[in-house]
Coordinates of C-alpha atoms in Angstrom, one line a residue:
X222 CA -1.5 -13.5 -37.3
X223 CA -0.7 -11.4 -34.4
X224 CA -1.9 -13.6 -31.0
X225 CA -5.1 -12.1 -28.9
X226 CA -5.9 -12.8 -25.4
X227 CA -9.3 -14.5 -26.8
X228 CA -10.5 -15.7 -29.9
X229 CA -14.2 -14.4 -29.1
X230 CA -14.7 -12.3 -32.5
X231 CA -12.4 -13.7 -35.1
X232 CA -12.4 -12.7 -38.6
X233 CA -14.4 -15.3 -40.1
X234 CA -14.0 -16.4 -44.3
X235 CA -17.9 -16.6 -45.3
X236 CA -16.8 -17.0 -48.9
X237 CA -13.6 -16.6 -50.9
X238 CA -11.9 -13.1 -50.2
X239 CA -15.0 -12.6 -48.1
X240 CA -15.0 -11.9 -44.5
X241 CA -16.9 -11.2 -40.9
X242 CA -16.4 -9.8 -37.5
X243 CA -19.3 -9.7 -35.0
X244 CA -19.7 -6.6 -32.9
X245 CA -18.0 -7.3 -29.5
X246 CA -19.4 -5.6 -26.7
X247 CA -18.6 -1.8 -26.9
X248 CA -19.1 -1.8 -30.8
X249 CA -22.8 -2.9 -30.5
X250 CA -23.6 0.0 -28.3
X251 CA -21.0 2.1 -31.2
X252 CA -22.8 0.4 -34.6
X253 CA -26.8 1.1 -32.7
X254 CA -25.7 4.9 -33.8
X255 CA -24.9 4.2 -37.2
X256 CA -28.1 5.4 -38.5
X257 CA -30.0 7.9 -40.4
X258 CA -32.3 10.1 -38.5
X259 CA -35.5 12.0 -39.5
X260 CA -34.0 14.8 -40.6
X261 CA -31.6 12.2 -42.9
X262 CA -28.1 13.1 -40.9
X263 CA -26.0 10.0 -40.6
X264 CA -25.7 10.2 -36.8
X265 CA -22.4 9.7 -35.1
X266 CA -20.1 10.4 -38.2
X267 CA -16.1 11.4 -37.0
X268 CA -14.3 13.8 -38.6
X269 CA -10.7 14.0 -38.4
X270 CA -8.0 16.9 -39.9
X271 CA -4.6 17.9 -40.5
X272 CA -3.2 20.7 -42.4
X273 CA 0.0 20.1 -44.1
X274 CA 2.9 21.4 -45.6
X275 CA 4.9 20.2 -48.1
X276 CA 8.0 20.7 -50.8
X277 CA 6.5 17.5 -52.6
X278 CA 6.1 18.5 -56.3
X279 CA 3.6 15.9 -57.2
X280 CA 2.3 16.0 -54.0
X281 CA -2.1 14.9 -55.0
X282 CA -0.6 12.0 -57.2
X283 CA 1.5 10.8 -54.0
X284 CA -1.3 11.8 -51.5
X285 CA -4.0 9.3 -53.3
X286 CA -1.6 6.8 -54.0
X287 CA -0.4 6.0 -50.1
X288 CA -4.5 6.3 -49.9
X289 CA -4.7 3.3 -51.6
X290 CA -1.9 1.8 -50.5
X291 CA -2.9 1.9 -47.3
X292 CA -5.7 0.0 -47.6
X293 CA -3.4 -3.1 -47.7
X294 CA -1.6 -1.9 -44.2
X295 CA -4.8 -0.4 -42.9
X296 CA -7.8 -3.1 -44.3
X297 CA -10.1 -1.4 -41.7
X298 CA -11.0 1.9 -43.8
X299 CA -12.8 -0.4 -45.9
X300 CA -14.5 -2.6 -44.0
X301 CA -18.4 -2.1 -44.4
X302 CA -20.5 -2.0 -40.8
X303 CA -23.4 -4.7 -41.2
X304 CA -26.7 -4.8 -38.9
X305 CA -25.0 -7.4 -36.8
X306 CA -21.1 -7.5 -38.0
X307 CA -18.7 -6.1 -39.9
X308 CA -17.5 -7.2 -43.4
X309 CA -14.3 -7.1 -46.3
X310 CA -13.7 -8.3 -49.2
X311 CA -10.6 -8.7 -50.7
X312 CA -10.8 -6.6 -53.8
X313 CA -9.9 -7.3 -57.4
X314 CA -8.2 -4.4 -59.5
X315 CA -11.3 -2.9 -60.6
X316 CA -12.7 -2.9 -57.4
X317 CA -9.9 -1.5 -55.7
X318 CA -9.4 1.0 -58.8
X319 CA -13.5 2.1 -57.8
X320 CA -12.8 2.0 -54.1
X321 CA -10.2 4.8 -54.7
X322 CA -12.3 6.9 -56.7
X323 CA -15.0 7.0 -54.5
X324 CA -13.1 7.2 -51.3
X325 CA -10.0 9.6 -51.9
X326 CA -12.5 13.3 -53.2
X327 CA -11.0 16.2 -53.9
X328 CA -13.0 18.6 -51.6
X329 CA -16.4 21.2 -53.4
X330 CA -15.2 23.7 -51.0
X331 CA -11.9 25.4 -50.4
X332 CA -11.9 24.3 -47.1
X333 CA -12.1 21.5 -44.3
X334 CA -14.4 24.1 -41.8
X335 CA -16.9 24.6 -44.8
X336 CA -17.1 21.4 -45.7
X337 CA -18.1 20.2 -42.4
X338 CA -20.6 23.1 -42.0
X339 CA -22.2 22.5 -45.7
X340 CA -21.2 19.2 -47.2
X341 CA -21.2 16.4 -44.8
X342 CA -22.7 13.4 -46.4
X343 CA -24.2 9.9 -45.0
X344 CA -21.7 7.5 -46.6
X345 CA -20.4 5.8 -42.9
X346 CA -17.2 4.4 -44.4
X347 CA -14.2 6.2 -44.7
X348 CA -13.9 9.0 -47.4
X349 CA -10.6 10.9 -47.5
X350 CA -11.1 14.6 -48.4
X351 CA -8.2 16.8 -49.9
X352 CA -8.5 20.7 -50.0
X353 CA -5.7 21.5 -52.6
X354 CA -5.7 25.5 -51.8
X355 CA -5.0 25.6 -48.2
X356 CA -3.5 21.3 -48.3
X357 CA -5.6 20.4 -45.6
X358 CA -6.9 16.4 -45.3
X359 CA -10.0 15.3 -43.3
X360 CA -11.4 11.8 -43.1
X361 CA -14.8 11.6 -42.3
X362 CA -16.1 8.0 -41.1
X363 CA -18.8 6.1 -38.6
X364 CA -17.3 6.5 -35.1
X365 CA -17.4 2.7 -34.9
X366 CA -14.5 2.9 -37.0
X367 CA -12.0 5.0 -35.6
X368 CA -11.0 7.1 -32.3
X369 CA -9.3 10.2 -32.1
X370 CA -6.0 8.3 -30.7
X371 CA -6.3 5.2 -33.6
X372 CA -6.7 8.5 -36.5
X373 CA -3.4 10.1 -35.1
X374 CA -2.0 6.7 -35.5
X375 CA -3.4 6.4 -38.8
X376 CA -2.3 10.2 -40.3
X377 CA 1.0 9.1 -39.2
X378 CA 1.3 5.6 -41.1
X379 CA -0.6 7.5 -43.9
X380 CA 1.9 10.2 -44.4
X381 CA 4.7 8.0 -44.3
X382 CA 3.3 6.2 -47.5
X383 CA 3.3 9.3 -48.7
X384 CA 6.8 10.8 -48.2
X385 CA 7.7 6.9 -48.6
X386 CA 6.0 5.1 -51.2
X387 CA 5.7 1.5 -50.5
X388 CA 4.6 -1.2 -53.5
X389 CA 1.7 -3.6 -52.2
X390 CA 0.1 -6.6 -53.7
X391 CA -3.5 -7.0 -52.3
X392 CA -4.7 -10.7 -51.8
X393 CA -3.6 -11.0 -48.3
X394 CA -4.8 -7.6 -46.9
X395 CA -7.0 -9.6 -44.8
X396 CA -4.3 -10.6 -42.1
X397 CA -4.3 -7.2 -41.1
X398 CA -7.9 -6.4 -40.5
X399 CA -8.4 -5.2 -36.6
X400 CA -9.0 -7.3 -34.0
X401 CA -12.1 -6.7 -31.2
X402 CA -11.1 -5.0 -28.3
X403 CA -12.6 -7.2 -26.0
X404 CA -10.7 -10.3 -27.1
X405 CA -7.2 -7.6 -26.7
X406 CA -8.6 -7.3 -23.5
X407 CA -9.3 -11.2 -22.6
X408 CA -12.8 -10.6 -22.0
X409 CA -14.7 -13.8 -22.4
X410 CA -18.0 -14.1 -25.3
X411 CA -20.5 -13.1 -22.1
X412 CA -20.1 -11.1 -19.5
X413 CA -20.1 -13.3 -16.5
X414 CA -22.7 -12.4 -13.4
X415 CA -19.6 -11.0 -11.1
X416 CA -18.9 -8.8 -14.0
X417 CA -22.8 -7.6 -14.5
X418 CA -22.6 -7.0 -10.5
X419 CA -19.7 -5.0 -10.9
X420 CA -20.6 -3.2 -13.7
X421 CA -24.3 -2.5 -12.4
X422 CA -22.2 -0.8 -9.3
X423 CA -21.0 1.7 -11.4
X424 CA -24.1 2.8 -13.2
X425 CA -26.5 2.8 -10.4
X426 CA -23.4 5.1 -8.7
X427 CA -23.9 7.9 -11.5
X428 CA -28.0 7.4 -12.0
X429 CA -28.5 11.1 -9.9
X430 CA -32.2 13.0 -10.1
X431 CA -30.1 16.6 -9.9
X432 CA -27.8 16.6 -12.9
X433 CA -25.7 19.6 -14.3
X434 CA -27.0 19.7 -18.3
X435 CA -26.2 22.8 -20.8
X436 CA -29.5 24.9 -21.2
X437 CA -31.3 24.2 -24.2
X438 CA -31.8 27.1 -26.6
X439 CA -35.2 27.3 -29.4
X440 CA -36.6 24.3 -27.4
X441 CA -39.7 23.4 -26.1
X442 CA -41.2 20.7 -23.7
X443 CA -43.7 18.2 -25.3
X444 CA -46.6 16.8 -24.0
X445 CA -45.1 14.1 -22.6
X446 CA -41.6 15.7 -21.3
X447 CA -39.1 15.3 -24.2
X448 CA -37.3 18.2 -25.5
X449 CA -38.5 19.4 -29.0
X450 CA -36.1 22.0 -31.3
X451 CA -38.2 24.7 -33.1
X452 CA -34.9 24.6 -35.4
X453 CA -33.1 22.6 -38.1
X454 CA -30.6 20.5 -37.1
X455 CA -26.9 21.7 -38.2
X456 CA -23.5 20.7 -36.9
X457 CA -21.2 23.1 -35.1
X458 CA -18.1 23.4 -33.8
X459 CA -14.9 25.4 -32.5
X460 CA -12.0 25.6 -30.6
X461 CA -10.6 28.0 -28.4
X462 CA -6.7 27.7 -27.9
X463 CA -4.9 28.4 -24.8
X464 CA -1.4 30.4 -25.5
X465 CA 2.2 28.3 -24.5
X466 CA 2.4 30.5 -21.4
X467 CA -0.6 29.7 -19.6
X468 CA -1.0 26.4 -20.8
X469 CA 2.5 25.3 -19.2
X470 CA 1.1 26.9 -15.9
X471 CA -1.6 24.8 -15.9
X472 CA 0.3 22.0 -16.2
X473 CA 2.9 22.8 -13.9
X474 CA -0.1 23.6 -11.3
X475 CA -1.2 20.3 -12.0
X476 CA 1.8 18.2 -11.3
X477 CA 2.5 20.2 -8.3
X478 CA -1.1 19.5 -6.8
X479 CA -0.9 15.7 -7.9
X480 CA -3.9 15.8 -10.2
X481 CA -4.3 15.4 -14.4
X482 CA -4.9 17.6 -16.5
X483 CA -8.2 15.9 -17.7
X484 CA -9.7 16.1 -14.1
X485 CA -9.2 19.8 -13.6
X486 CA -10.9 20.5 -16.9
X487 CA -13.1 18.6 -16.5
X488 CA -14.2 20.4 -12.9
X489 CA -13.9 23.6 -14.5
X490 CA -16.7 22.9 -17.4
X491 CA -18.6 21.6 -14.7
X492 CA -18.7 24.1 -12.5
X493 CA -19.0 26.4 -16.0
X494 CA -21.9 24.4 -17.4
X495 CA -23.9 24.3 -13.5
X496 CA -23.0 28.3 -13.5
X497 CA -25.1 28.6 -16.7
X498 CA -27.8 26.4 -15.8
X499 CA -28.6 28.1 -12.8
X500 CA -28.6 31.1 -15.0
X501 CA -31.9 29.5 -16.3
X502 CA -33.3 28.0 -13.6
X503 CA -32.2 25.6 -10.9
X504 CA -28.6 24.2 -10.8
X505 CA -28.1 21.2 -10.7
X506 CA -26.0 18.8 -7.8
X507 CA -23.8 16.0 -9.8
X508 CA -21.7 16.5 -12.8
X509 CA -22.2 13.2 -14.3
X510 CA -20.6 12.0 -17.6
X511 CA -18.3 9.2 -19.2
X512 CA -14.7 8.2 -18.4
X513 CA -13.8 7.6 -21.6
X514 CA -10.2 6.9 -21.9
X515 CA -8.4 4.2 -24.3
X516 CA -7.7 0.8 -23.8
X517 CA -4.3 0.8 -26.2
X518 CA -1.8 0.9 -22.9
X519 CA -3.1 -2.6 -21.7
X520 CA -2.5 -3.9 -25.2
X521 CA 0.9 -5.2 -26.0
X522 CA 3.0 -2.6 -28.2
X523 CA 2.1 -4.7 -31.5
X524 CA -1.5 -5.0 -31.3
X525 CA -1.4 -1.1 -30.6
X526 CA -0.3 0.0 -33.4
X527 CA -2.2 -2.5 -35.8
X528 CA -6.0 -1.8 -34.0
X529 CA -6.0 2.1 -35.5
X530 CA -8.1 1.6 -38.6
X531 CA -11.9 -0.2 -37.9
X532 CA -12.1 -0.4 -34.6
X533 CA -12.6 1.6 -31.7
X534 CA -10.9 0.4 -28.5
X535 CA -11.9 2.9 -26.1
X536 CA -13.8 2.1 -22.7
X537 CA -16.7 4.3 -21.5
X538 CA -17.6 4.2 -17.8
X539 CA -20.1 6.3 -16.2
X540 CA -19.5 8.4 -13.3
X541 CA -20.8 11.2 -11.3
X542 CA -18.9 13.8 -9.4
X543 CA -21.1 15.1 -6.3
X544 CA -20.8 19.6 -6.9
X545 CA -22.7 20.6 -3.3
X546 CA -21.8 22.9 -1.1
X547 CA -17.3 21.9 -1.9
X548 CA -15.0 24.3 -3.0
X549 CA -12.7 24.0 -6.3
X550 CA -9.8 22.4 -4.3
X551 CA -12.3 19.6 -3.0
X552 CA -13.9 18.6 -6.2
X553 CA -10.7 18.5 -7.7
X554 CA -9.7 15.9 -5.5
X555 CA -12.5 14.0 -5.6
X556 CA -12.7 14.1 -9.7
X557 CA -8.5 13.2 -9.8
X558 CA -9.2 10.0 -7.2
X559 CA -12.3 9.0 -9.5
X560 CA -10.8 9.2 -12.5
X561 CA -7.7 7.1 -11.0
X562 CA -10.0 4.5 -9.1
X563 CA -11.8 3.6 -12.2
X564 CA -8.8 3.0 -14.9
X565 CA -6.6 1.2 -11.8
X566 CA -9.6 -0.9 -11.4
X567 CA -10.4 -2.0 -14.7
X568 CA -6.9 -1.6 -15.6
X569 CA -6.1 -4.4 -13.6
X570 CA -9.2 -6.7 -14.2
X571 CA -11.4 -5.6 -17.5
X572 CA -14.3 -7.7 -16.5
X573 CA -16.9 -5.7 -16.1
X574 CA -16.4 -3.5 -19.2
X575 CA -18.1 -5.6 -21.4
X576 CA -21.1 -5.7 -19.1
X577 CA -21.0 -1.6 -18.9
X578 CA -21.6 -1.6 -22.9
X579 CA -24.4 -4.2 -22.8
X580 CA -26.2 -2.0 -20.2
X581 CA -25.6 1.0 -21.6
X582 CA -26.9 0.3 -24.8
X583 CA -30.2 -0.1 -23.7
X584 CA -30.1 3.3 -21.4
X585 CA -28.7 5.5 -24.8
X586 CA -31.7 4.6 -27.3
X587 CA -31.8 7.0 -29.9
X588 CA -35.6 7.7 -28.9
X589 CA -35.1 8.1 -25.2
X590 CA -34.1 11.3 -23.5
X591 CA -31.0 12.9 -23.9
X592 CA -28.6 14.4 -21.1
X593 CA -27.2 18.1 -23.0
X594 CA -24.0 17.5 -20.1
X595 CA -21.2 17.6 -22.7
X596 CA -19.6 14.7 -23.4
X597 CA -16.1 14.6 -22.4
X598 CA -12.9 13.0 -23.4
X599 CA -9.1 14.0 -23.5
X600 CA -6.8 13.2 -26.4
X601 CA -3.5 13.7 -24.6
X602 CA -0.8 15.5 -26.2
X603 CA -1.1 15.4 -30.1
X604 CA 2.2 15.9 -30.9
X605 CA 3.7 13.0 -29.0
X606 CA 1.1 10.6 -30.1
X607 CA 2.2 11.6 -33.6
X608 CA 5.2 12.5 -35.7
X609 CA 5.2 16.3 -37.3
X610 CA 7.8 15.8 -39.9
X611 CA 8.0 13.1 -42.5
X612 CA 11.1 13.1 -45.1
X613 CA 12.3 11.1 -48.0
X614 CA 15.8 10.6 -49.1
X615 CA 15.6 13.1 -52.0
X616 CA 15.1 15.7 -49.3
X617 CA 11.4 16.2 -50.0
X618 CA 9.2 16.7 -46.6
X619 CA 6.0 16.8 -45.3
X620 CA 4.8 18.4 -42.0
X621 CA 1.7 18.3 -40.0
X622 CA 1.1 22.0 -39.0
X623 CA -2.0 21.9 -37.2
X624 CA -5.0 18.8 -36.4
X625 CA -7.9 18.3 -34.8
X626 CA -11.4 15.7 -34.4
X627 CA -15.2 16.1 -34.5
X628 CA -18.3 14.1 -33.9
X629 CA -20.7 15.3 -35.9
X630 CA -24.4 15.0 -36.4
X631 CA -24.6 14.0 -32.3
X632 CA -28.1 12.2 -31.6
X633 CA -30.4 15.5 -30.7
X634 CA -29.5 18.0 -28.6
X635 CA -26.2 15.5 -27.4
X636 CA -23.1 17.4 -27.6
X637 CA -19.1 16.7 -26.9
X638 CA -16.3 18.6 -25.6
X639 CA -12.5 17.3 -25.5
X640 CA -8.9 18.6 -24.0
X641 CA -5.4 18.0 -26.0
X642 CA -2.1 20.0 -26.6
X643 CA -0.8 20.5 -30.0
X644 CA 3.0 22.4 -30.0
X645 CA 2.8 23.4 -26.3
X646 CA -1.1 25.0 -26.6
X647 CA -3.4 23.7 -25.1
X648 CA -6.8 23.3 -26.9
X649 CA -10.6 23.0 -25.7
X650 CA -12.7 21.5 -28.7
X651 CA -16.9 21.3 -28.7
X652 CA -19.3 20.2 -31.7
X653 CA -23.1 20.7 -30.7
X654 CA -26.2 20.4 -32.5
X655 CA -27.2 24.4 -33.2
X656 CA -30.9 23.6 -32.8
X657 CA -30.2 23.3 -29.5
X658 CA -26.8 24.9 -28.5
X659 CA -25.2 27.6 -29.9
X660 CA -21.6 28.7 -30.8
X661 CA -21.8 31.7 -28.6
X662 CA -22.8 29.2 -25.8
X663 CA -20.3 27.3 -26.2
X664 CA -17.4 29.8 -26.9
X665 CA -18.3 31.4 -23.5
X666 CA -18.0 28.2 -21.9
X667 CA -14.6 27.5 -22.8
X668 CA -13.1 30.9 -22.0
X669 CA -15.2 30.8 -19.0
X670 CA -13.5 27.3 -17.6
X671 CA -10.3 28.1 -18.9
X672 CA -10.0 31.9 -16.5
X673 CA -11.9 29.2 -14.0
X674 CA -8.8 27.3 -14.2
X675 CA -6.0 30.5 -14.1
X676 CA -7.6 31.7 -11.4
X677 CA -7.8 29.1 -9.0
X678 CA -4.1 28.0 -9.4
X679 CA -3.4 31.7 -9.2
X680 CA -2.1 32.2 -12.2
X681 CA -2.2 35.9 -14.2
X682 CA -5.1 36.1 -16.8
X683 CA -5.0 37.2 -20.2
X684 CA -7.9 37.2 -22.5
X685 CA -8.3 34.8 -24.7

């Protein structure tokens, strides 16, 4: 077995073929989501897609064989998320044979948007979806399980079982189940006090009174002060796609001011989002949000590519971006130099991450309030994370043609919004919670911060 940093949260044999991982830190605030709300959504479910094409002739027999198959590579997509830790068992062939079928589903729908829209179930382990009419795929799974990063790793192990078929013998599966990310990360079991202090630090340093949030639409204000929808809950989502040309100026303008790409989005949604808000009332003075941002670079190369199936690696650390009385420049600056300070700091000593999650699991109960500030991450650039083209020696192929990752059924009125290129476009992604956002909302948003963006790097606007 591959060497951690710790040995914190092993996977333990409880019986034979039968095995447990507690939740480390960040997966207990993760796993305190997996659960079924009042209106009997399966909170927190992650839905990932790519669209293929493909000479294969027998292409569904192949597709749900290298499902299976990766199982043994992969033993995280069936690993079951317990109250207090996760389990697998090391199937026998009727099990495995009953695992398939109710895991690998071809689709009710003709397609991958529909099914999200109509069909999204509550099973929280992974179930592999095949549309055979426009040969799309889409896993859907508890976010516990898997990142954005960890499915793009995933897709791209998958379809190689696919264009090459591998022959597996399942018994010692287990080896390969994922390891926690604290012990990759050398945290100890307990956070030490230094790394409470340090961690505290950072959360009383975003706790602000004047906050930027997303109105709320159909809502109302109870008796005593929590947001009520006068609607049904329902997932949406969309994308709005920036063409080559003016996503390579944005870049370009980046590097030549010295900042990331995720910073200056990020400033222009929140200058977006405080525009709107004080559309309805008062604005307000702090952007403040998450620093989400994955932990895989401080892992060595090995353990990065075995953690993408059942575990979720990433680091979430608070922060709040002070919006009064600056100009674009000037919160640009300030955003880059945040964004940098936290991951050079906890790049170069963790502790204190572990802490974060502890503490933050008590402030995001699923009955407390909820900030509507979208949640923000950035994926990178899809296309370098994961191969495109997948051949065999017979000369048959497979290509990924387009891809993309949802949260759905966000805790109330909670909502998310990430950044990523795919092919040289760059791509601004939201799902919401329509009783309290909607897709007009939202699709004004993104245009809104990307012409934001062209015009303050000065660059010629088109309409999206």
């Amino acid at each position: 077995m591959l060497a951690t940093r710790s040995h914190n949260y092993p996977w333990n044999l409880t019986a034979p073929g039968s095995f447990t991982q507690e939740y480390d830190s960040f997966q207990s605030v993760q796993v305190s989501w997996n659960k079924v709300d009042d209106e009997e959504r399966r909170l927190h479910l992650l839905g990932s897609y790519v669209q293929i094409e493909s000479n294969i002739p027998d292409l569904e027999t192949r597709l749900r064989k290298a499902w299976l198959t990766a199982r043994y590579f992969h033993p995280g997509i069936a690993i079951r998320l317990e109250e207090y830790y996760k389990s697998y068992n090391v199937p026998t062939d009727d099990e495995l044979n009953a695992w398939l079928n109710k895991t690998f589903l071809e689709a009710p729908c003709d397609t991958a948007e529909e099914f999200q829209r109509k069909y999204i179930g509550n099973e929280p382990q992974p179930q592999l979806y095949w549309f055979h009419k426009t040969k799309e795929l889409l896993i859907i799974a508890h976010h516990t399980l898997f990142d954005a990063g960890g499915l793009w790793l995933f897709w791209e192990s998958y379809l190689e079982l696919v264009a090459s078929p591998k022959t597996v013998r399942f018994g010692d599966e287990w080896k390969n189940l994922p390891f926690a990310r604290d012990d990759l990360l050398g945290l100890p079991r307990y956070p030490s006090l230094a790394a409470y202090t340090k961690g505290l630090e950072v959360i009383m340093d975003c706790l602000k009174p004047e906050v930027v949030e997303l109105p709320t639409l159909n809502t109302r204000i109870s008796s005593d002060g929590q947001i009520i929808t006068n609607g049904k809950s329902h997932n949406g989502f969309l994308r709005v796609v920036l063409p080559p040309d003016q996503s390579m100026a944005i870049v370009q303008s980046c590097k030549h001011r010295g900042v990331s790409i995720t910073s200056a989005v990020f400033v222009a949604l929140a200058l977006t989002c405080r525009k709107f808000q004080s559309e309805y009332g008062k604005a307000g003075r702090y952007a403040a949000c998450f620093h989400n941002f994955d932990s895989r670079p401080w892992f060595s190369k090995e353990a990065a590519k075995l953690c993408n199936a059942g575990n979720d690696p990433h680091a979430m650390i608070p922060f709040a971006i002070d919006l009064e009385n600056k100009d674009f420049d000037e919160i640009l600056v300030s955003t880059d130099e945040k964004f940098r300070s936290l991951r050079t700091e906890f790049g170069k000593d963790p502790a204190g991450l572990d802490a974060l999650s502890l503490m933050l699991k008590g402030l995001l109960d699923l009955n407390g309030p909820v900030a509507t500030f979208p949640g923000f991450t950035s994926f990178g650039v899809g296309d370098r994370i994961i191969k495109t083209a997948y051949n065999d020696e017979a000369g048959n192929w497979i290509k990924i043609v387009d891809t993309y990752h949802w949260i759905h059924n966000m805790v109330k009125g909670m909502n998310a919004v990430c950044i990523y290129s795919w092919k040289g476009r760059m791509i601004l992604g939201g799902c919401f919670n329509e009783a309290w956002h909607s897709e007009d909302m939202f699709r004004r948003l993104f245009q809104e911060s990307f012409d934001l963006l062209l015009c303050k790097f000065d660059l010629k606007q088109e309409k999206l």
